[in-house]
Amino acid sequence: MTDQPSTERRRRKGLDSPTLSDVAREAGVSSITVSRALNAPDSVRANTRKKIEAAIDKVGYVRNMVAGSLASASSRFIPVIVPSLSNVVFVEVIQGLQATFEQHGYQILLGNTDYSMKREEELIRTFLGWSPTALVTTGLRHQESLSNLLARYQRPLVEIMELGDAIDMNVGMSHYRAGHCMADHLVSRGYRRILYAGTQMEGNYRTRQRYEGHRERLLQSGLDAPLMEWRTPSHFDLGATALDAALHEYPNIEAIHFTDDVMASGALLHATKRGLKIPEDIAIAGFTGLPFGQALTPRLTTVVSPREAIGRLAATQIITRLEGQQPQQHSIDVGFELIVGESS
């Protein structure tokens, strides 16, 4: 883990955010025309609107929704952008964020992207228009226009859940290594026909990263790395469906590495209903380390991600910056833990 350069890391060119006049200058139109394009788009010709929209993206302009004398006021809220509010993983991350922020007098505003980068940009642009104190986003990948906008953002920004080249600060874990770790465990137990079962892997690229780590470990042992994917969100019933589909498509499969504990637990319960012995007939493994997986019989083998700690550490990074200090580390690897249950 390598820390980033110290106090100069978040300095930007200029202290002020781009203004409406900057947009007008870039687009070659008047400020009044830009204002009309923003407030009454139909009153401006389409080709002019396109020039203005391109100028907005280029200069990184964000409409300030705080009117009049409030425009210079410092807000006490911090937007938190997550890909799902139904996934218990993010509920625990939010709990860590909220508990820490509230101790220092800040409140959070939640935005749910449904694993859509386009939706993420829409939400963040809206939130930035209200001059938030800081910002927390999930993941390191964004649409290019949003990445350019965030690169100009003057206030603390933390990208959570994974590790990599962050715009500002970063708290997370390596999903590639987590997938590699679980595959290594399954191979070491003697399994040779191992399937990865994932969901929404186009938008949820962190599960794709886990599969890539899984795949690399199997290839190292000269094994195939079959993949089955579903486009619906993870849930218990999908785990049962996935188990049936996997056994039909790959009747000789020995182990299934599920994208998360929810699907894995659903599959494990369904296997028992089918009269299958776990792990003798089929081994099952998950990811996340949710408590209910450890309450099942047999107990679920999984990789534990420290979800609450990710939220707490991300909030602490922001509070440190808001208090005028620099965090000791700009990138924090929270790691993970393999828990070997009786399901593998």
CSV table of C-alpha atoms in Angstrom, one decimal:
chain,number,residue,atom,x,y,z
A,1,MET,CA,0.0,0.0,0.0
A,2,THR,CA,1.5,3.3,-1.1
A,3,ASP,CA,0.5,6.6,0.3
A,4,GLN,CA,0.0,9.6,-1.9
A,5,PRO,CA,2.0,12.9,-1.7
A,6,SER,CA,1.0,15.0,1.2
A,7,THR,CA,-0.7,18.3,1.5
A,8,GLU,CA,-0.6,19.4,-2.1
A,9,ARG,CA,-2.5,16.4,-3.3
A,10,ARG,CA,-5.9,18.1,-3.5
A,11,ARG,CA,-4.8,21.5,-4.7
A,12,ARG,CA,-6.7,22.5,-7.9
A,13,LYS,CA,-6.0,25.2,-10.5
A,14,GLY,CA,-7.8,28.1,-8.9
A,15,LEU,CA,-9.8,28.3,-5.8
A,16,ASP,CA,-13.2,29.1,-7.2
A,17,SER,CA,-15.6,26.8,-9.0
A,18,PRO,CA,-16.3,27.5,-12.7
A,19,THR,CA,-19.0,30.1,-13.2
A,20,LEU,CA,-21.8,30.7,-15.7
A,21,SER,CA,-19.5,33.3,-17.3
A,22,ASP,CA,-16.8,30.7,-17.8
A,23,VAL,CA,-19.4,28.5,-19.7
A,24,ALA,CA,-20.5,31.5,-21.8
A,25,ARG,CA,-16.9,32.3,-22.7
A,26,GLU,CA,-16.2,28.7,-23.7
A,27,ALA,CA,-19.3,28.4,-25.7
A,28,GLY,CA,-19.0,31.8,-27.4
A,29,VAL,CA,-22.4,33.0,-26.3
A,30,SER,CA,-23.7,35.5,-23.7
A,31,SER,CA,-24.3,34.6,-20.1
A,32,ILE,CA,-27.9,35.4,-20.6
A,33,THR,CA,-28.1,32.7,-23.3
A,34,VAL,CA,-26.4,30.1,-21.0
A,35,SER,CA,-29.0,31.0,-18.3
A,36,ARG,CA,-31.9,30.6,-20.7
A,37,ALA,CA,-30.4,27.2,-21.9
A,38,LEU,CA,-30.4,26.0,-18.3
A,39,ASN,CA,-33.7,27.4,-17.1
A,40,ALA,CA,-35.8,27.2,-20.3
A,41,PRO,CA,-34.0,24.9,-22.8
A,42,ASP,CA,-36.8,25.1,-25.4
A,43,SER,CA,-36.1,28.8,-25.8
A,44,VAL,CA,-32.6,28.2,-27.1
A,45,ARG,CA,-31.8,26.6,-30.5
A,46,ALA,CA,-30.7,23.0,-30.4
A,47,ASN,CA,-27.2,23.7,-31.9
A,48,THR,CA,-26.6,26.4,-29.3
A,49,ARG,CA,-27.7,24.1,-26.5
A,50,LYS,CA,-25.2,21.5,-27.7
A,51,LYS,CA,-22.4,24.1,-27.6
A,52,ILE,CA,-23.4,25.1,-24.1
A,53,GLU,CA,-23.6,21.5,-22.9
A,54,ALA,CA,-20.2,20.8,-24.3
A,55,ALA,CA,-18.8,23.9,-22.6
A,56,ILE,CA,-20.4,22.9,-19.3
A,57,ASP,CA,-18.7,19.5,-19.4
A,58,LYS,CA,-15.4,21.1,-20.5
A,59,VAL,CA,-15.1,23.7,-17.7
A,60,GLY,CA,-16.8,21.5,-15.1
A,61,TYR,CA,-19.6,23.9,-14.3
A,62,VAL,CA,-22.2,22.9,-11.7
A,63,ARG,CA,-25.3,24.9,-11.0
A,64,ASN,CA,-25.4,26.2,-7.5
A,65,MET,CA,-28.8,25.5,-6.1
A,66,VAL,CA,-28.3,27.5,-3.0
A,67,ALA,CA,-29.8,30.9,-3.7
A,68,GLY,CA,-28.8,34.5,-2.7
A,69,SER,CA,-27.1,35.0,0.6
A,70,LEU,CA,-27.0,31.3,1.3
A,71,ALA,CA,-24.7,30.6,-1.6
A,72,SER,CA,-21.6,31.2,0.5
A,73,ALA,CA,-22.9,29.3,3.5
A,74,SER,CA,-21.2,26.0,4.5
A,75,SER,CA,-23.6,23.1,4.4
A,76,ARG,CA,-23.5,20.3,7.0
A,77,PHE,CA,-24.5,17.5,4.7
A,78,ILE,CA,-22.4,14.9,2.8
A,79,PRO,CA,-23.9,12.9,-0.1
A,80,VAL,CA,-23.1,9.2,-0.1
A,81,ILE,CA,-23.6,7.5,-3.5
A,82,VAL,CA,-24.1,3.7,-3.4
A,83,PRO,CA,-25.2,1.3,-6.2
A,84,SER,CA,-27.9,-0.4,-4.1
A,85,LEU,CA,-30.0,0.3,-1.0
A,86,SER,CA,-31.4,-3.3,-0.9
A,87,ASN,CA,-28.0,-4.9,-0.6
A,88,VAL,CA,-27.1,-5.4,3.1
A,89,VAL,CA,-23.5,-4.8,2.2
A,90,PHE,CA,-24.1,-1.1,1.6
A,91,VAL,CA,-26.5,-0.8,4.6
A,92,GLU,CA,-23.6,-1.6,6.9
A,93,VAL,CA,-21.2,0.7,5.1
A,94,ILE,CA,-23.8,3.5,5.4
A,95,GLN,CA,-24.1,2.8,9.2
A,96,GLY,CA,-20.3,3.2,9.6
A,97,LEU,CA,-20.4,6.5,7.7
A,98,GLN,CA,-23.5,7.9,9.4
A,99,ALA,CA,-22.3,7.1,13.0
A,100,THR,CA,-19.0,8.8,12.4
A,101,PHE,CA,-20.4,11.9,10.6
A,102,GLU,CA,-23.1,12.4,13.2
A,103,GLN,CA,-20.5,12.5,16.0
A,104,HIS,CA,-19.1,15.6,14.3
A,105,GLY,CA,-22.4,17.3,13.4
A,106,TYR,CA,-22.8,16.2,9.8
A,107,GLN,CA,-25.7,14.4,8.1
A,108,ILE,CA,-25.7,12.2,5.0
A,109,LEU,CA,-27.8,12.3,1.9
A,110,LEU,CA,-28.2,9.0,0.1
A,111,GLY,CA,-28.1,8.4,-3.6
A,112,ASN,CA,-28.8,5.0,-5.2
A,113,THR,CA,-27.4,4.4,-8.7
A,114,ASP,CA,-28.8,0.9,-9.4
A,115,TYR,CA,-25.3,0.1,-10.8
A,116,SER,CA,-25.7,2.8,-13.5
A,117,MET,CA,-22.8,5.1,-14.1
A,118,LYS,CA,-25.1,7.5,-16.0
A,119,ARG,CA,-27.4,7.6,-13.0
A,120,GLU,CA,-24.4,8.2,-10.8
A,121,GLU,CA,-23.4,11.3,-12.7
A,122,GLU,CA,-26.9,12.6,-12.6
A,123,LEU,CA,-27.1,12.2,-8.9
A,124,ILE,CA,-23.7,13.7,-8.2
A,125,ARG,CA,-24.3,16.7,-10.4
A,126,THR,CA,-27.6,17.4,-8.5
A,127,PHE,CA,-25.9,17.0,-5.1
A,128,LEU,CA,-23.0,19.2,-6.0
A,129,GLY,CA,-25.4,22.0,-7.0
A,130,TRP,CA,-26.3,22.2,-3.3
A,131,SER,CA,-22.7,22.8,-2.2
A,132,PRO,CA,-22.2,19.8,0.0
A,133,THR,CA,-19.4,19.7,2.5
A,134,ALA,CA,-17.8,16.6,1.0
A,135,LEU,CA,-18.7,13.6,-1.1
A,136,VAL,CA,-18.5,9.8,-0.8
A,137,THR,CA,-18.8,7.6,-4.0
A,138,THR,CA,-18.8,3.9,-4.5
A,139,GLY,CA,-16.1,2.5,-6.8
A,140,LEU,CA,-13.3,4.1,-8.8
A,141,ARG,CA,-14.9,3.9,-12.2
A,142,HIS,CA,-17.1,6.8,-13.5
A,143,GLN,CA,-18.2,8.2,-16.8
A,144,GLU,CA,-15.4,10.3,-18.2
A,145,SER,CA,-17.4,13.5,-17.9
A,146,LEU,CA,-18.0,12.8,-14.2
A,147,SER,CA,-14.3,11.9,-13.6
A,148,ASN,CA,-13.4,15.3,-15.1
A,149,LEU,CA,-15.9,17.0,-12.9
A,150,LEU,CA,-14.7,15.3,-9.7
A,151,ALA,CA,-11.1,16.1,-10.6
A,152,ARG,CA,-12.1,19.8,-10.2
A,153,TYR,CA,-14.0,19.3,-7.0
A,154,GLN,CA,-12.5,21.4,-4.3
A,155,ARG,CA,-13.7,19.5,-1.2
A,156,PRO,CA,-12.9,16.1,0.3
A,157,LEU,CA,-13.9,13.1,-1.8
A,158,VAL,CA,-13.6,9.5,-0.8
A,159,GLU,CA,-14.1,6.6,-3.3
A,160,ILE,CA,-14.9,3.4,-1.3
A,161,MET,CA,-15.2,-0.4,-1.6
A,162,GLU,CA,-12.2,-1.0,-3.8
A,163,LEU,CA,-8.5,-0.1,-4.2
A,164,GLY,CA,-6.8,1.8,-7.0
A,165,ASP,CA,-5.9,5.1,-8.5
A,166,ALA,CA,-8.3,7.4,-6.7
A,167,ILE,CA,-9.2,11.0,-7.5
A,168,ASP,CA,-8.6,12.1,-3.9
A,169,MET,CA,-8.9,9.5,-1.1
A,170,ASN,CA,-9.7,5.8,-1.2
A,171,VAL,CA,-10.9,3.2,1.3
A,172,GLY,CA,-11.5,-0.4,0.2
A,173,MET,CA,-10.2,-3.8,-0.6
A,174,SER,CA,-8.9,-5.8,-3.6
A,175,HIS,CA,-11.8,-7.8,-5.1
A,176,TYR,CA,-9.4,-9.5,-7.5
A,177,ARG,CA,-7.4,-10.9,-4.5
A,178,ALA,CA,-10.6,-11.9,-2.7
A,179,GLY,CA,-11.7,-13.9,-5.7
A,180,HIS,CA,-8.3,-15.4,-6.1
A,181,CYS,CA,-8.2,-16.3,-2.4
A,182,MET,CA,-11.5,-18.2,-2.5
A,183,ALA,CA,-10.6,-20.1,-5.7
A,184,ASP,CA,-7.3,-21.0,-4.1
A,185,HIS,CA,-9.1,-22.5,-1.1
A,186,LEU,CA,-11.4,-24.5,-3.4
A,187,VAL,CA,-8.5,-25.9,-5.4
A,188,SER,CA,-6.6,-26.7,-2.3
A,189,ARG,CA,-9.6,-28.8,-1.1
A,190,GLY,CA,-9.3,-30.9,-4.2
A,191,TYR,CA,-12.2,-29.5,-6.3
A,192,ARG,CA,-11.4,-29.4,-10.0
A,193,ARG,CA,-14.7,-28.5,-11.6
A,194,ILE,CA,-15.6,-25.1,-10.2
A,195,LEU,CA,-18.2,-22.7,-11.4
A,196,TYR,CA,-18.5,-18.9,-10.7
A,197,ALA,CA,-22.1,-17.6,-10.4
A,198,GLY,CA,-22.5,-13.9,-10.7
A,199,THR,CA,-25.1,-11.2,-11.2
A,200,GLN,CA,-25.2,-7.8,-13.0
A,201,MET,CA,-21.5,-8.1,-13.8
A,202,GLU,CA,-21.6,-5.3,-16.4
A,203,GLY,CA,-22.6,-2.7,-13.9
A,204,ASN,CA,-21.3,-4.4,-10.7
A,205,TYR,CA,-17.7,-4.6,-12.0
A,206,ARG,CA,-16.4,-5.5,-8.5
A,207,THR,CA,-18.0,-9.0,-8.9
A,208,ARG,CA,-16.3,-9.1,-12.3
A,209,GLN,CA,-13.0,-8.4,-10.5
A,210,ARG,CA,-13.6,-11.2,-8.1
A,211,TYR,CA,-14.3,-13.5,-11.1
A,212,GLU,CA,-11.1,-12.4,-12.8
A,213,GLY,CA,-9.1,-13.3,-9.6
A,214,HIS,CA,-11.0,-16.6,-9.4
A,215,ARG,CA,-10.4,-17.4,-13.1
A,216,GLU,CA,-6.7,-16.6,-12.9
A,217,ARG,CA,-6.2,-19.0,-10.0
A,218,LEU,CA,-8.0,-21.8,-11.8
A,219,LEU,CA,-6.0,-21.3,-15.0
A,220,GLN,CA,-2.8,-21.5,-13.0
A,221,SER,CA,-3.9,-25.0,-12.1
A,222,GLY,CA,-4.8,-25.9,-15.6
A,223,LEU,CA,-8.5,-25.8,-14.9
A,224,ASP,CA,-11.4,-24.4,-16.8
A,225,ALA,CA,-13.2,-21.4,-15.2
A,226,PRO,CA,-16.8,-21.5,-16.4
A,227,LEU,CA,-19.1,-18.6,-15.6
A,228,MET,CA,-22.8,-18.2,-15.3
A,229,GLU,CA,-24.3,-14.8,-15.0
A,230,TRP,CA,-27.8,-13.4,-14.2
A,231,ARG,CA,-29.0,-9.8,-14.9
A,232,THR,CA,-31.3,-9.6,-11.9
A,233,PRO,CA,-30.2,-8.3,-8.5
A,234,SER,CA,-28.8,-10.9,-6.0
A,235,HIS,CA,-31.4,-12.5,-3.7
A,236,PHE,CA,-32.1,-15.8,-2.0
A,237,ASP,CA,-34.5,-17.1,-4.6
A,238,LEU,CA,-31.9,-16.4,-7.3
A,239,GLY,CA,-29.4,-18.5,-5.4
A,240,ALA,CA,-31.8,-21.5,-5.7
A,241,THR,CA,-32.4,-20.8,-9.4
A,242,ALA,CA,-28.7,-20.5,-10.0
A,243,LEU,CA,-28.1,-23.9,-8.3
A,244,ASP,CA,-30.7,-25.6,-10.4
A,245,ALA,CA,-29.3,-24.0,-13.6
A,246,ALA,CA,-25.7,-24.8,-12.7
A,247,LEU,CA,-26.5,-28.5,-12.1
A,248,HIS,CA,-28.4,-28.7,-15.3
A,249,GLU,CA,-25.8,-26.9,-17.4
A,250,TYR,CA,-22.8,-28.5,-15.7
A,251,PRO,CA,-24.0,-31.9,-14.2
A,252,ASN,CA,-20.5,-32.8,-13.1
A,253,ILE,CA,-19.8,-29.6,-11.3
A,254,GLU,CA,-18.1,-30.0,-7.9
A,255,ALA,CA,-18.2,-26.5,-6.4
A,256,ILE,CA,-19.9,-23.2,-7.0
A,257,HIS,CA,-18.3,-19.9,-6.0
A,258,PHE,CA,-21.2,-17.4,-5.7
A,259,THR,CA,-20.8,-13.7,-6.1
A,260,ASP,CA,-22.1,-13.1,-2.6
A,261,ASP,CA,-23.5,-14.7,0.6
A,262,VAL,CA,-27.1,-14.0,-0.3
A,263,MET,CA,-27.1,-16.1,-3.4
A,264,ALA,CA,-24.8,-18.7,-1.8
A,265,SER,CA,-27.1,-19.0,1.2
A,266,GLY,CA,-30.2,-19.4,-1.0
A,267,ALA,CA,-28.4,-22.1,-2.9
A,268,LEU,CA,-27.3,-23.9,0.2
A,269,LEU,CA,-30.9,-24.0,1.6
A,270,HIS,CA,-32.2,-25.1,-1.7
A,271,ALA,CA,-29.6,-27.9,-2.0
A,272,THR,CA,-30.8,-29.2,1.4
A,273,LYS,CA,-34.4,-29.2,0.1
A,274,ARG,CA,-33.3,-31.2,-3.0
A,275,GLY,CA,-31.7,-33.8,-0.8
A,276,LEU,CA,-28.1,-32.9,-1.8
A,277,LYS,CA,-25.3,-33.3,0.7
A,278,ILE,CA,-23.1,-30.3,1.2
A,279,PRO,CA,-20.2,-30.4,0.5
A,280,GLU,CA,-20.1,-34.1,-0.6
A,281,ASP,CA,-22.5,-33.6,-3.6
A,282,ILE,CA,-21.7,-29.9,-4.2
A,283,ALA,CA,-19.5,-27.4,-2.4
A,284,ILE,CA,-20.8,-23.8,-2.0
A,285,ALA,CA,-18.9,-20.7,-1.2
A,286,GLY,CA,-19.8,-17.0,-1.1
A,287,PHE,CA,-18.4,-13.5,-0.4
A,288,THR,CA,-19.2,-10.8,2.1
A,289,GLY,CA,-19.3,-12.6,5.5
A,290,LEU,CA,-22.9,-11.9,6.4
A,291,PRO,CA,-24.0,-13.3,9.8
A,292,PHE,CA,-26.9,-15.4,8.5
A,293,GLY,CA,-24.4,-17.4,6.3
A,294,GLN,CA,-22.6,-18.3,9.5
A,295,ALA,CA,-25.8,-19.4,11.2
A,296,LEU,CA,-26.7,-22.0,8.5
A,297,THR,CA,-26.0,-25.7,8.7
A,298,PRO,CA,-23.6,-26.4,7.2
A,299,ARG,CA,-21.9,-23.1,7.9
A,300,LEU,CA,-21.1,-21.1,4.7
A,301,THR,CA,-17.5,-20.7,3.5
A,302,THR,CA,-17.0,-17.1,2.6
A,303,VAL,CA,-14.7,-14.1,2.3
A,304,VAL,CA,-15.4,-11.4,4.9
A,305,SER,CA,-15.3,-7.8,3.8
A,306,PRO,CA,-15.1,-5.3,6.7
A,307,ARG,CA,-18.1,-3.2,5.6
A,308,GLU,CA,-18.7,-1.1,8.7
A,309,ALA,CA,-15.0,-0.3,8.9
A,310,ILE,CA,-15.0,0.9,5.3
A,311,GLY,CA,-17.7,3.4,6.1
A,312,ARG,CA,-16.1,4.5,9.4
A,313,LEU,CA,-12.6,4.9,7.9
A,314,ALA,CA,-14.0,6.9,4.9
A,315,ALA,CA,-15.8,9.2,7.2
A,316,THR,CA,-12.7,9.7,9.4
A,317,GLN,CA,-10.7,10.6,6.3
A,318,ILE,CA,-13.2,13.3,5.5
A,319,ILE,CA,-13.4,14.7,9.0
A,320,THR,CA,-9.6,14.8,9.2
A,321,ARG,CA,-9.6,17.0,6.1
A,322,LEU,CA,-12.4,19.2,7.2
A,323,GLU,CA,-10.5,19.9,10.4
A,324,GLY,CA,-7.7,21.2,8.4
A,325,GLN,CA,-5.4,18.2,8.7
A,326,GLN,CA,-4.1,15.7,6.2
A,327,PRO,CA,-4.9,12.0,6.8
A,328,GLN,CA,-1.9,9.7,7.4
A,329,GLN,CA,-2.9,7.6,4.4
A,330,HIS,CA,-4.8,8.7,1.4
A,331,SER,CA,-5.4,5.1,0.4
A,332,ILE,CA,-6.5,2.5,3.0
A,333,ASP,CA,-6.6,-1.2,2.3
A,334,VAL,CA,-9.0,-2.7,4.8
A,335,GLY,CA,-8.1,-6.3,3.6
A,336,PHE,CA,-10.4,-9.3,3.9
A,337,GLU,CA,-10.6,-12.6,5.8
A,338,LEU,CA,-11.3,-16.1,4.5
A,339,ILE,CA,-13.7,-18.0,6.7
A,340,VAL,CA,-13.8,-21.7,6.0
A,341,GLY,CA,-17.1,-23.3,6.9
A,342,GLU,CA,-18.5,-26.8,6.4
A,343,SER,CA,-20.0,-25.9,3.0
A,344,SER,CA,-16.7,-26.6,1.2
